[in-house]
Short mmCIF file of C-alpha atoms in Angstrom, two decimals:
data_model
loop_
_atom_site.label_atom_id
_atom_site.label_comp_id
_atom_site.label_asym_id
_atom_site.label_seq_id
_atom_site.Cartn_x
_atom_site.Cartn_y
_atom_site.Cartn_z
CA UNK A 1 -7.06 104.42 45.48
CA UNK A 2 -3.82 105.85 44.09
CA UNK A 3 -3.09 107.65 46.63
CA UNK A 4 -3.15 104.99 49.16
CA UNK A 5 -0.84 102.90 46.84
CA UNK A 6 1.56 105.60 46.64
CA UNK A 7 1.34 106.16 50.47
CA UNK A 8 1.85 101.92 50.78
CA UNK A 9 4.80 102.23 48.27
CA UNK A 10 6.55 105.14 49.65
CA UNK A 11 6.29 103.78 53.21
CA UNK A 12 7.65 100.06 51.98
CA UNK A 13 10.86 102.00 49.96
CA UNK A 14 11.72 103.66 53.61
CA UNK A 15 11.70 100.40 55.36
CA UNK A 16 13.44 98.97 53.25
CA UNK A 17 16.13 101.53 52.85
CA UNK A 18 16.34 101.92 56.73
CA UNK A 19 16.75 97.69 56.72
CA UNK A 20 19.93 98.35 54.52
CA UNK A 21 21.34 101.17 55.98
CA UNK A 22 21.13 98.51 59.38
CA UNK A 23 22.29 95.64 57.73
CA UNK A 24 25.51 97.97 56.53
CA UNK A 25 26.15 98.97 60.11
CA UNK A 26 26.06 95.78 61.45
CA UNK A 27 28.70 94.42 58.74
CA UNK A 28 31.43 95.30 60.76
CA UNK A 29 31.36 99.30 60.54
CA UNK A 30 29.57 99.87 63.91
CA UNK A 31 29.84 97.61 66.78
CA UNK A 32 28.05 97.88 70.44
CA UNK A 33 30.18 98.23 73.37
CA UNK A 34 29.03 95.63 75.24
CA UNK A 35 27.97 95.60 79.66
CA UNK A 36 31.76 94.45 80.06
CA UNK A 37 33.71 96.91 78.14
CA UNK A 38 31.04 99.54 79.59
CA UNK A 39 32.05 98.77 83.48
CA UNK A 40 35.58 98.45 82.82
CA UNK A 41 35.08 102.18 80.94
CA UNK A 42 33.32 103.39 83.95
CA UNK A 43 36.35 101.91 86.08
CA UNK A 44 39.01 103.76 84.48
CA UNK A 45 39.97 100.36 82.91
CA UNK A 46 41.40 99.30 79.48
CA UNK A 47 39.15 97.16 77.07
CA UNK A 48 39.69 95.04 74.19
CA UNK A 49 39.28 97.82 71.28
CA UNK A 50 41.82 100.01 73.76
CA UNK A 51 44.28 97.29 73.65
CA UNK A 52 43.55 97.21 70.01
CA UNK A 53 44.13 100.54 69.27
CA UNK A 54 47.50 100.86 70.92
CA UNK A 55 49.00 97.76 69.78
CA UNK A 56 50.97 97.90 66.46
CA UNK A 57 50.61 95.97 63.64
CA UNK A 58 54.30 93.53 63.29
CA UNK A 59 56.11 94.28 59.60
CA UNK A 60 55.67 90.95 57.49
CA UNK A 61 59.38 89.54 57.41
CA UNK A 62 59.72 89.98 53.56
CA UNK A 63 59.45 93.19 53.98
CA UNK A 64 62.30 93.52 56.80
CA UNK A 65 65.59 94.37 55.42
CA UNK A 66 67.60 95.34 58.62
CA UNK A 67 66.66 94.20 61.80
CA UNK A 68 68.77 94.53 65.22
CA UNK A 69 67.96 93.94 68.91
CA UNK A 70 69.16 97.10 71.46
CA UNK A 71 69.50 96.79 75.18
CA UNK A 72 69.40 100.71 76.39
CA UNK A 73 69.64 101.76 80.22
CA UNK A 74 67.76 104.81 81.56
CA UNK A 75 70.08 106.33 84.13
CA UNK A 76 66.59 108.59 86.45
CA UNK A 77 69.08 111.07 87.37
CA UNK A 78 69.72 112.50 83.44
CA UNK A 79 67.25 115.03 83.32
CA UNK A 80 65.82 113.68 80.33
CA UNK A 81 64.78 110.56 81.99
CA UNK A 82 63.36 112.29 85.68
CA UNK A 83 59.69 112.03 84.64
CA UNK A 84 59.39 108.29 85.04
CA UNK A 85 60.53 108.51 88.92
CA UNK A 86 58.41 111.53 89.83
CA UNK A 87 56.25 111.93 91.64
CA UNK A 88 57.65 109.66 94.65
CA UNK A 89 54.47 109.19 96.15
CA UNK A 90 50.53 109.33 94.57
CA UNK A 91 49.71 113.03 94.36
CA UNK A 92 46.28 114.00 92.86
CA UNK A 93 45.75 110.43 91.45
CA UNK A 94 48.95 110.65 90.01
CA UNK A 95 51.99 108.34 90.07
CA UNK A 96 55.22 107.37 88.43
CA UNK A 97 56.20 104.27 86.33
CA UNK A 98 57.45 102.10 88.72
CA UNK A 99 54.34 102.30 90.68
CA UNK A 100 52.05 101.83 87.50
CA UNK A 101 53.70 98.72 86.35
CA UNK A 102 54.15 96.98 89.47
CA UNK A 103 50.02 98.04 90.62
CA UNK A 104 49.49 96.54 87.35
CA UNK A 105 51.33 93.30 87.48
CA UNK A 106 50.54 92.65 91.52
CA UNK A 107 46.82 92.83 90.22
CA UNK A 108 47.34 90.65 87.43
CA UNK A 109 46.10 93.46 84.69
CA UNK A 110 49.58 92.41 82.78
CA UNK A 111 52.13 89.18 82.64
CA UNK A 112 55.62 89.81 83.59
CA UNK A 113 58.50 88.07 82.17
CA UNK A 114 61.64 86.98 83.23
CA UNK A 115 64.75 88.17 82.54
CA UNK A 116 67.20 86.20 81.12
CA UNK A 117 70.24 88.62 80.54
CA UNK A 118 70.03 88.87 76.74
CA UNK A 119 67.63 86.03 75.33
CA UNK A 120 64.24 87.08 76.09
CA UNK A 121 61.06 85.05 75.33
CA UNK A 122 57.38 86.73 75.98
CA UNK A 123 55.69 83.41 75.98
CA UNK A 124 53.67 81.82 78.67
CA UNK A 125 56.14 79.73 79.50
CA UNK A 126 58.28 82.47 81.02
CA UNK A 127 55.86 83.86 82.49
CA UNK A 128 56.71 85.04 86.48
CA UNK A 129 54.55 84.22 89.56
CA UNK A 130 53.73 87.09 91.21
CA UNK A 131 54.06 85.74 94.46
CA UNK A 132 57.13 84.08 93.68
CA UNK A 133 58.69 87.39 92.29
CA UNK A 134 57.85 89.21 95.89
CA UNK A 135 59.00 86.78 97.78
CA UNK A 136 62.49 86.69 96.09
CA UNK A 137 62.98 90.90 96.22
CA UNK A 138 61.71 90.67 100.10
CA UNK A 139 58.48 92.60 99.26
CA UNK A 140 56.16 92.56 102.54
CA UNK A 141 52.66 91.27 101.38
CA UNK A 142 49.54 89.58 102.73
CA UNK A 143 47.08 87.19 100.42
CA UNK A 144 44.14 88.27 99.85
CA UNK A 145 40.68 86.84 98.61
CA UNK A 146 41.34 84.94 95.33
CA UNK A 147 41.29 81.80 94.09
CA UNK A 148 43.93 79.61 92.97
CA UNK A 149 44.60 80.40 89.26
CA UNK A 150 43.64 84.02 90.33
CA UNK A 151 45.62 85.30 93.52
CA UNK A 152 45.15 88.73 95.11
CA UNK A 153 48.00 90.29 96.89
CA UNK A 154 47.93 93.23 99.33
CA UNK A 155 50.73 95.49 99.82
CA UNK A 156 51.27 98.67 101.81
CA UNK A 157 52.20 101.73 100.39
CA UNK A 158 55.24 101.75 102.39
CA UNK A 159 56.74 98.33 101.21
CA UNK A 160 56.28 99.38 97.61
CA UNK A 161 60.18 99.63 96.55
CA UNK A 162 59.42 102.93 94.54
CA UNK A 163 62.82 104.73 95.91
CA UNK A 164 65.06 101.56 94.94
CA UNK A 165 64.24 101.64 91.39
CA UNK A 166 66.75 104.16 89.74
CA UNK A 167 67.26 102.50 86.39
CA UNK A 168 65.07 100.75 83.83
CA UNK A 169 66.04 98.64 80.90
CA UNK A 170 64.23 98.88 77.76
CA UNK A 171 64.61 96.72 74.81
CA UNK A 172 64.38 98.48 71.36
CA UNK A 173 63.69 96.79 68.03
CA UNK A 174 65.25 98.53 64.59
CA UNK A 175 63.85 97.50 61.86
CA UNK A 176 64.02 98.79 58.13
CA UNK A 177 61.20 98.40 56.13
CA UNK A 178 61.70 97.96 52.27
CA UNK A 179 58.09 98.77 51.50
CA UNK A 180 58.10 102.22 53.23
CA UNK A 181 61.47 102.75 52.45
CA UNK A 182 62.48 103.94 56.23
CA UNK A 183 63.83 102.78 59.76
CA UNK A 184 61.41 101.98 61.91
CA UNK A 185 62.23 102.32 65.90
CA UNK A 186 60.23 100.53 68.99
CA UNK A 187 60.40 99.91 72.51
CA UNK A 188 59.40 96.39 72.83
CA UNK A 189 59.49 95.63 76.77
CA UNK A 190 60.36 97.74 80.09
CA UNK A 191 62.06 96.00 83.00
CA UNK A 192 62.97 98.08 86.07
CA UNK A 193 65.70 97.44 87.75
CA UNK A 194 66.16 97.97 91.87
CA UNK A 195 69.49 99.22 93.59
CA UNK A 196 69.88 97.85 96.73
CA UNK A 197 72.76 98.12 98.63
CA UNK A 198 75.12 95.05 98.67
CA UNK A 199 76.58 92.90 101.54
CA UNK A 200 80.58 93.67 100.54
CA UNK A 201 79.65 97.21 100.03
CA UNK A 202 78.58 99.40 97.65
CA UNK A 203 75.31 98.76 95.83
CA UNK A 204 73.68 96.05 93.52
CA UNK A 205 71.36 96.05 90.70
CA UNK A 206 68.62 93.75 90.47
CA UNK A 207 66.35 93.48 87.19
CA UNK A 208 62.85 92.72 88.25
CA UNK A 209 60.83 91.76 85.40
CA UNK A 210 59.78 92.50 81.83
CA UNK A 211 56.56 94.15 80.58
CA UNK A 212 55.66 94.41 77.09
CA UNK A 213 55.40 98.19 76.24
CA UNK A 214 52.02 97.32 73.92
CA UNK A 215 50.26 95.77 76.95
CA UNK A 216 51.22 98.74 78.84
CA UNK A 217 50.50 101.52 76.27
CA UNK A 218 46.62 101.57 77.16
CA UNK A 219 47.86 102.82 80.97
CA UNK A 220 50.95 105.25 79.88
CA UNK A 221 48.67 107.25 77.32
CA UNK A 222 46.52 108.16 80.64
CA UNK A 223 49.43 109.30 82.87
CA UNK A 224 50.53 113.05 81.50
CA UNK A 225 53.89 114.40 82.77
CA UNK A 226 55.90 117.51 82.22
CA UNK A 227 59.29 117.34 80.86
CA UNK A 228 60.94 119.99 82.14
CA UNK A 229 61.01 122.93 85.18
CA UNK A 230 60.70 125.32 82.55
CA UNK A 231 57.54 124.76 81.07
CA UNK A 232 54.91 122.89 84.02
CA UNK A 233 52.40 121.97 81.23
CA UNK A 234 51.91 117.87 81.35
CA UNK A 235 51.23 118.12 77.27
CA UNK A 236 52.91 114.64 77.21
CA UNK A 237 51.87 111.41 78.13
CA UNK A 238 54.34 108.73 78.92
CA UNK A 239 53.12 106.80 75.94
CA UNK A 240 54.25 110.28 73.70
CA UNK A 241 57.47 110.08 75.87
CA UNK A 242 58.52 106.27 74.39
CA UNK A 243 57.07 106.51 71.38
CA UNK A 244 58.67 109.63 70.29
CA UNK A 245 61.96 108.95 72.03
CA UNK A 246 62.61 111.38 74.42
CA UNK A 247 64.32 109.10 77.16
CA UNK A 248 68.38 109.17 77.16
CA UNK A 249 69.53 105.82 77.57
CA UNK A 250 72.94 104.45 76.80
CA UNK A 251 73.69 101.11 75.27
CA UNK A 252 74.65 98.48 77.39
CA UNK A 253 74.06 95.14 75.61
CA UNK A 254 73.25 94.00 71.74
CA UNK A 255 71.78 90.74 70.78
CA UNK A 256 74.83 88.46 69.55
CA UNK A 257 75.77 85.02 69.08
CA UNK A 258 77.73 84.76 72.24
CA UNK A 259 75.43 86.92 74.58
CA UNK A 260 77.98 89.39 75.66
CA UNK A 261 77.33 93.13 77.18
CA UNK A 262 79.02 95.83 75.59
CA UNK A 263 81.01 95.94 78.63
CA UNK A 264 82.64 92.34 78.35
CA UNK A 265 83.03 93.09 74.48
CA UNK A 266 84.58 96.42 75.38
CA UNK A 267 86.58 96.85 78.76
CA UNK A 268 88.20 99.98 77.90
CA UNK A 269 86.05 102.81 78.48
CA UNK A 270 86.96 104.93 75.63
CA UNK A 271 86.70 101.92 73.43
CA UNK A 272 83.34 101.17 75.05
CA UNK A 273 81.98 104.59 74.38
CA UNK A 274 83.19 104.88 70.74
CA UNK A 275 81.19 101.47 70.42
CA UNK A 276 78.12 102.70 71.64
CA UNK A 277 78.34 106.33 68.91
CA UNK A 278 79.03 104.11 66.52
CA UNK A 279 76.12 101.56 67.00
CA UNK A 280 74.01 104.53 67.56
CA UNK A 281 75.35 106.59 64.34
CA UNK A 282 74.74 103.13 61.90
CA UNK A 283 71.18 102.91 63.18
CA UNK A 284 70.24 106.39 62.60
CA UNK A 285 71.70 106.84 59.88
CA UNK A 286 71.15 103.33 58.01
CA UNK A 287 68.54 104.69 55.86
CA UNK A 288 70.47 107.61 54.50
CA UNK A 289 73.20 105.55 53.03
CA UNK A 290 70.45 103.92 51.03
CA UNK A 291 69.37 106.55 49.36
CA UNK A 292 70.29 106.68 45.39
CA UNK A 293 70.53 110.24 44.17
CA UNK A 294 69.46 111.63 40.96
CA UNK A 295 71.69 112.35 38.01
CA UNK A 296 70.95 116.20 38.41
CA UNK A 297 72.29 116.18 41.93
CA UNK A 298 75.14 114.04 41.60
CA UNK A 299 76.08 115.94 39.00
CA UNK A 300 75.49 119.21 41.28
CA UNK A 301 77.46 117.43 43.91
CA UNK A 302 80.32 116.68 41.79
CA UNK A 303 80.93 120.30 40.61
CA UNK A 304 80.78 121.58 44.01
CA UNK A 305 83.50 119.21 45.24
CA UNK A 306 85.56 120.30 41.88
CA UNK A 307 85.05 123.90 42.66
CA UNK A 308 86.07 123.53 46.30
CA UNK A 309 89.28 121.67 44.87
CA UNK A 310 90.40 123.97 42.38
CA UNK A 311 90.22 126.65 45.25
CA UNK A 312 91.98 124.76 47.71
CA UNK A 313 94.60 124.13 45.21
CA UNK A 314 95.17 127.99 44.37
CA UNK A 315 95.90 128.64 47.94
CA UNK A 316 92.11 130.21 48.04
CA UNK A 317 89.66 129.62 51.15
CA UNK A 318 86.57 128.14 50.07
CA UNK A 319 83.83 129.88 48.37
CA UNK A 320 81.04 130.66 50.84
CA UNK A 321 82.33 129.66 53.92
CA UNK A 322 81.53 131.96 56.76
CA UNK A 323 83.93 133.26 59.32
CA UNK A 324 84.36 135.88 62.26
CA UNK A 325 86.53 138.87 62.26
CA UNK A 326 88.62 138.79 65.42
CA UNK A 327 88.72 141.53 67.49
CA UNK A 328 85.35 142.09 66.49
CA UNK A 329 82.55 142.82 69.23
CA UNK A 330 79.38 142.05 67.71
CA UNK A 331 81.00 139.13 66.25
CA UNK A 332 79.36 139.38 63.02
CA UNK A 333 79.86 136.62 60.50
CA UNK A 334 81.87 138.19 57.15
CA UNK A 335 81.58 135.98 53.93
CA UNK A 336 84.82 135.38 52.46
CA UNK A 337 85.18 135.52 49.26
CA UNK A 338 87.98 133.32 46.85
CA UNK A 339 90.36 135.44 45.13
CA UNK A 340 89.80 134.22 41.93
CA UNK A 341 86.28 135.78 42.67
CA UNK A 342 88.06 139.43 43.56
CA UNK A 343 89.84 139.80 40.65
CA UNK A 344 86.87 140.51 38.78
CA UNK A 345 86.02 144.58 39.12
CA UNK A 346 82.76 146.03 38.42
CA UNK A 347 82.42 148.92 37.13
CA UNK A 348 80.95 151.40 39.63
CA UNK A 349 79.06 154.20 38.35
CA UNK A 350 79.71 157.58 39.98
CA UNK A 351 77.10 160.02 40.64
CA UNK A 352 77.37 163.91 39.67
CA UNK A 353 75.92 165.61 43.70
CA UNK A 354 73.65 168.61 42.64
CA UNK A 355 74.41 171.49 44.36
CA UNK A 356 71.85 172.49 46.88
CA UNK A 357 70.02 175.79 46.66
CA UNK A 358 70.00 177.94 50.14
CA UNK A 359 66.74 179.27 51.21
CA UNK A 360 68.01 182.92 50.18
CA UNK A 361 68.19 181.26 45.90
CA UNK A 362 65.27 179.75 46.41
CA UNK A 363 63.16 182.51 47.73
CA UNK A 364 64.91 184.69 44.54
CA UNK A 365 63.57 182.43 42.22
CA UNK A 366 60.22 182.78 42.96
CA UNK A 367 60.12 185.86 40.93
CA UNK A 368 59.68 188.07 44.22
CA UNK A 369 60.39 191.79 42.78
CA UNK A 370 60.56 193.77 45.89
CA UNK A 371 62.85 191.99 47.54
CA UNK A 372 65.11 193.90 50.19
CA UNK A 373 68.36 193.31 49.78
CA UNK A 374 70.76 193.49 52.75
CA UNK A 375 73.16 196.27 52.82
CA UNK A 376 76.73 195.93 55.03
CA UNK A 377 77.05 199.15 57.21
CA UNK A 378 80.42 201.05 56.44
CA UNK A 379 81.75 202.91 59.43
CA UNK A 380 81.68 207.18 58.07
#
């Protein structure tokens, strides 16, 4: 009998344990994929814990010391910025930006925005028609089957406008976080931008729409690229190429109060480009002139700046500062050294050369008796 109540017991403890060790899992630790997010796995789609994953979390507003709005244009023929045109045409399941975002937005996978020149709002209420937006850039396309609050379009690959889009605007948000103490730097929406040739000559730019960058993550992390003709690895997606900021763009607009483009703020071009270093030079550097530093190194900062003053002053070049010899081929770097430095002589200690024993001494030495000795012939 006891050992049927200690069989009973043990096997009630085990179900019991295995009940809590479910209950745990199903408090919000472990979650089924469910038939939807399954097929739309199987599809190559995005799901909802995709879109999840790749969409930051905002920085409350008490928290937000610094914040500033940047309107940057990628030029595709820098180098820098030639992945996002190539390839021209689908290669291997692979394609470019342009044809990503609009096979997303034609296909209603993401909203578009308008663009409003400076005062962008990603609500519904700016939201673009899609047939509306084709009709307007003279896009060739055929309805297909769809019903009304869900329209399908059909286009050809030759009507996509893939060649006309040389340019892209991206809007960046700066932000400096008090809590981590650091600036923090995003891409917030991508609008391309066509070049079309205009009716008095010469060509026209056209902005087509925005596109959040956080609805479009889930897609750019799956397109890999290669950055350079150097090295043909794709060990970059195009989510790794916005995130980590290795586009080139230039500044062409800020958010102000009176909605003007750097351009109509700054007509000179020289004036215009010192603008743009200098917006770029605060933003980078925003959190360094913010830092406090320690009584130790301001102290150590301080006597530098005294010693390099005092040299200066007697006529001396600065301690440790490297130059290179002219006339030299190599062109190897020679520390200069102050004279105040030079005066000071060390004592060098000289060292007595021992006198080296020929083979003749040595063999001597040895204590070898019979030794012949060499005798010089005399003429008779």
């Amino acid at each position: 009998m006891n050992i049927y109540r200690k069989i009973l017991t043990f096997s009630i403890l085990a179900a019991a344990g295995i009940a809590a060790v479910a209950q745990v899992e199903n408090g919000g630790v472990v979650r089924r994929r469910s038939d939807k997010e399954k097929k739309e796995e199987q599809k190559g789609g995005v799901t909802d814990r995709m879109q999840d994953f790749y969409t930051d979390s905002k920085t409350h507003e008490a928290d937000i010391q610094y914040k500033r709005d940047i309107y940057r244009q990628l030029d595709l023929t820098k180098p820098e910025n030639t992945p996002l045109y190539y390839p021209e045409d689908v290669i291997d399941g692979k394609q470019n930006l342009f044809r990503l975002m609009f096979g997303l937005v034609v296909d209603g996978k993401i909203p578009a925005y308008e663009y409003l020149d400076g005062r962008e709002v990603f609500t519904d209420q700016y939201k673009i028609n899609v047939g509306e937006m084709l009709e307007r850039f003279d896009i060739y396309f055929q309805e297909g089957n769809g019903s009304a609050k869900n329209p399908k379009y059909i286009i050809e690959e030759a009507d996509v406008p893939n060649t006309q889009v040389q340019n892209y605007y991206i809007l960046e948000k700066w932000e400096f976080d008090r809590r981590s103490n650091r600036m923090k730097t995003k891409v917030e929406a991508i609008c391309p931008v066509l070049t079309r040739y205009a009716d008095y000559g010469g060509t026209a730019r056209f902005p087509m729409f925005w596109v959040k960058f956080d609805a479009l993550r889930p897609w750019l992390a799956q397109e890999y690229v290669f950055l350079s003709d150097d090295n043909n690895l794709e060990q970059y997606s195009l989510d790794d190429y916005f995130t980590l900021g290795m586009y080139d763009g230039e500044i062409y607009k800020t958010r102000n109060l009176r909605n003007l483009s750097m351009a109509q703020l700054y007509p000179d071009e020289d004036l215009l480009k010192h603008a743009q270093d200098s917006i770029d030079n605060r933003l980078r550097n925003y959190g360094k002139n913010l830092y406090v530093p320690t009584r130790e190194e301001y102290l150590a900062q301080k006597e530098r700046e005294e010693e390099i003053a005092r040299a200066i002053a007697a006529g001396d070049t600065i301690p440790g500062r490297t130059m290179v010899a002219d006339g030299d081929d190599n062109a190897e770097k020679k520390t200069v050294r102050s004279r105040r430095s030079s005066t000071t002589k060390t004592k060098k200690t000289t060292k007595t050369k021992k006198p080296k024993l020929s083979s003749s001494s040595s063999s001597s030495s040895n204590g070898n008796a019979n030794a012949a000795k060499s005798v010089r012939r005399r003429k008779k």
